[in-house]
Amino acid sequence: MKLSRPVSWFLLAFGVWSWVIWITFVKNLVADGSGLAFDDGRPTAYFWVHLVLAVVSFVLGTVVGAIGLRGLRALRRTS
């Protein structure tokens, strides 16, 4: 399957965007002072659920970004 240049760039940008957004979210989650993420210093269910969401998003962002990068590399080789 061949990806077009715009689609490849979109996928790569999506992968980078996913990492930027979720790294920021995890930093804010760890520094949470409202009591949602930690209760007496122990992680809450809210923390664990959102940490799992972040890890899954990191993995998916990496896979999608890698597909976009491979598409761009393939286009460069053929042109």
mmCIF file of C-alpha atoms in Angstrom:
data_model
loop_
_atom_site.group_PDB
_atom_site.id
_atom_site.type_symbol
_atom_site.label_atom_id
_atom_site.label_comp_id
_atom_site.label_asym_id
_atom_site.label_seq_id
_atom_site.Cartn_x
_atom_site.Cartn_y
_atom_site.Cartn_z
ATOM 1 C CA MET A 1 0.000 0.000 0.000
ATOM 2 C CA LYS A 2 1.342 3.420 -0.920
ATOM 3 C CA LEU A 3 0.719 6.442 1.239
ATOM 4 C CA SER A 4 0.531 9.898 -0.263
ATOM 5 C CA ARG A 5 2.848 12.617 0.972
ATOM 6 C CA PRO A 6 0.077 14.533 2.835
ATOM 7 C CA VAL A 7 -1.159 11.369 4.534
ATOM 8 C CA SER A 8 2.378 10.399 5.555
ATOM 9 C CA TRP A 9 2.999 13.864 7.011
ATOM 10 C CA PHE A 10 -0.342 13.748 8.831
ATOM 11 C CA LEU A 11 0.478 10.387 10.403
ATOM 12 C CA LEU A 12 3.931 11.560 11.463
ATOM 13 C CA ALA A 13 2.499 14.779 12.900
ATOM 14 C CA PHE A 14 -0.175 12.801 14.743
ATOM 15 C CA GLY A 15 2.483 10.593 16.335
ATOM 16 C CA VAL A 16 4.522 13.593 17.486
ATOM 17 C CA TRP A 17 1.382 15.387 18.705
ATOM 18 C CA SER A 18 0.352 12.330 20.706
ATOM 19 C CA TRP A 19 3.710 12.248 22.493
ATOM 20 C CA VAL A 20 3.692 15.984 23.252
ATOM 21 C CA ILE A 21 0.147 15.981 24.620
ATOM 22 C CA TRP A 22 0.468 12.844 26.734
ATOM 23 C CA ILE A 23 3.885 13.752 28.172
ATOM 24 C CA THR A 24 2.378 17.054 29.300
ATOM 25 C CA PHE A 25 -0.622 15.230 30.741
ATOM 26 C CA VAL A 26 1.519 12.718 32.665
ATOM 27 C CA LYS A 27 3.658 15.545 34.102
ATOM 28 C CA ASN A 28 0.494 17.295 35.278
ATOM 29 C CA LEU A 29 -0.915 14.021 36.614
ATOM 30 C CA VAL A 30 2.176 13.339 38.708
ATOM 31 C CA ALA A 31 2.221 16.905 40.027
ATOM 32 C CA ASP A 32 -1.518 16.839 40.850
ATOM 33 C CA GLY A 33 -2.324 18.538 44.112
ATOM 34 C CA SER A 34 -6.102 18.249 44.033
ATOM 35 C CA GLY A 35 -6.221 14.754 45.506
ATOM 36 C CA LEU A 36 -7.522 13.051 42.375
ATOM 37 C CA ALA A 37 -4.269 11.291 41.481
ATOM 38 C CA PHE A 38 -2.888 10.653 44.962
ATOM 39 C CA ASP A 39 -4.525 9.987 48.301
ATOM 40 C CA ASP A 40 -2.088 10.311 51.223
ATOM 41 C CA GLY A 41 0.799 9.763 48.819
ATOM 42 C CA ARG A 42 -0.679 6.597 47.292
ATOM 43 C CA PRO A 43 -1.829 6.480 43.662
ATOM 44 C CA THR A 44 -5.588 6.360 43.205
ATOM 45 C CA ALA A 45 -7.647 4.481 40.613
ATOM 46 C CA TYR A 46 -7.878 7.771 38.678
ATOM 47 C CA PHE A 47 -4.082 7.847 38.472
ATOM 48 C CA TRP A 48 -3.780 4.245 37.266
ATOM 49 C CA VAL A 49 -6.525 4.566 34.645
ATOM 50 C CA HIS A 50 -5.000 7.713 33.203
ATOM 51 C CA LEU A 51 -1.496 6.295 33.319
ATOM 52 C CA VAL A 52 -2.692 3.269 31.310
ATOM 53 C CA LEU A 53 -4.391 5.619 28.826
ATOM 54 C CA ALA A 54 -1.144 7.566 28.469
ATOM 55 C CA VAL A 55 0.961 4.434 27.911
ATOM 56 C CA VAL A 56 -1.475 3.120 25.287
ATOM 57 C CA SER A 57 -1.437 6.525 23.585
ATOM 58 C CA PHE A 58 2.383 6.547 23.605
ATOM 59 C CA VAL A 59 2.413 3.149 21.915
ATOM 60 C CA LEU A 60 -0.248 4.066 19.348
ATOM 61 C CA GLY A 61 1.391 7.434 18.667
ATOM 62 C CA THR A 62 4.709 5.692 18.093
ATOM 63 C CA VAL A 63 3.175 3.147 15.716
ATOM 64 C CA VAL A 64 1.218 5.749 13.751
ATOM 65 C CA GLY A 65 4.229 8.073 13.579
ATOM 66 C CA ALA A 66 6.462 5.224 12.416
ATOM 67 C CA ILE A 67 3.994 4.383 9.626
ATOM 68 C CA GLY A 68 4.053 8.021 8.521
ATOM 69 C CA LEU A 69 7.851 8.088 8.620
ATOM 70 C CA ARG A 70 8.067 4.876 6.580
ATOM 71 C CA GLY A 71 5.649 6.387 4.065
ATOM 72 C CA LEU A 72 7.811 9.498 3.692
ATOM 73 C CA ARG A 73 10.968 7.421 3.303
ATOM 74 C CA ALA A 74 9.316 5.258 0.647
ATOM 75 C CA LEU A 75 8.215 8.373 -1.273
ATOM 76 C CA ARG A 76 11.756 9.747 -1.142
ATOM 77 C CA ARG A 77 13.189 6.533 -2.562
ATOM 78 C CA THR A 78 10.743 6.433 -5.473
ATOM 79 C CA SER A 79 11.207 10.063 -6.515
#
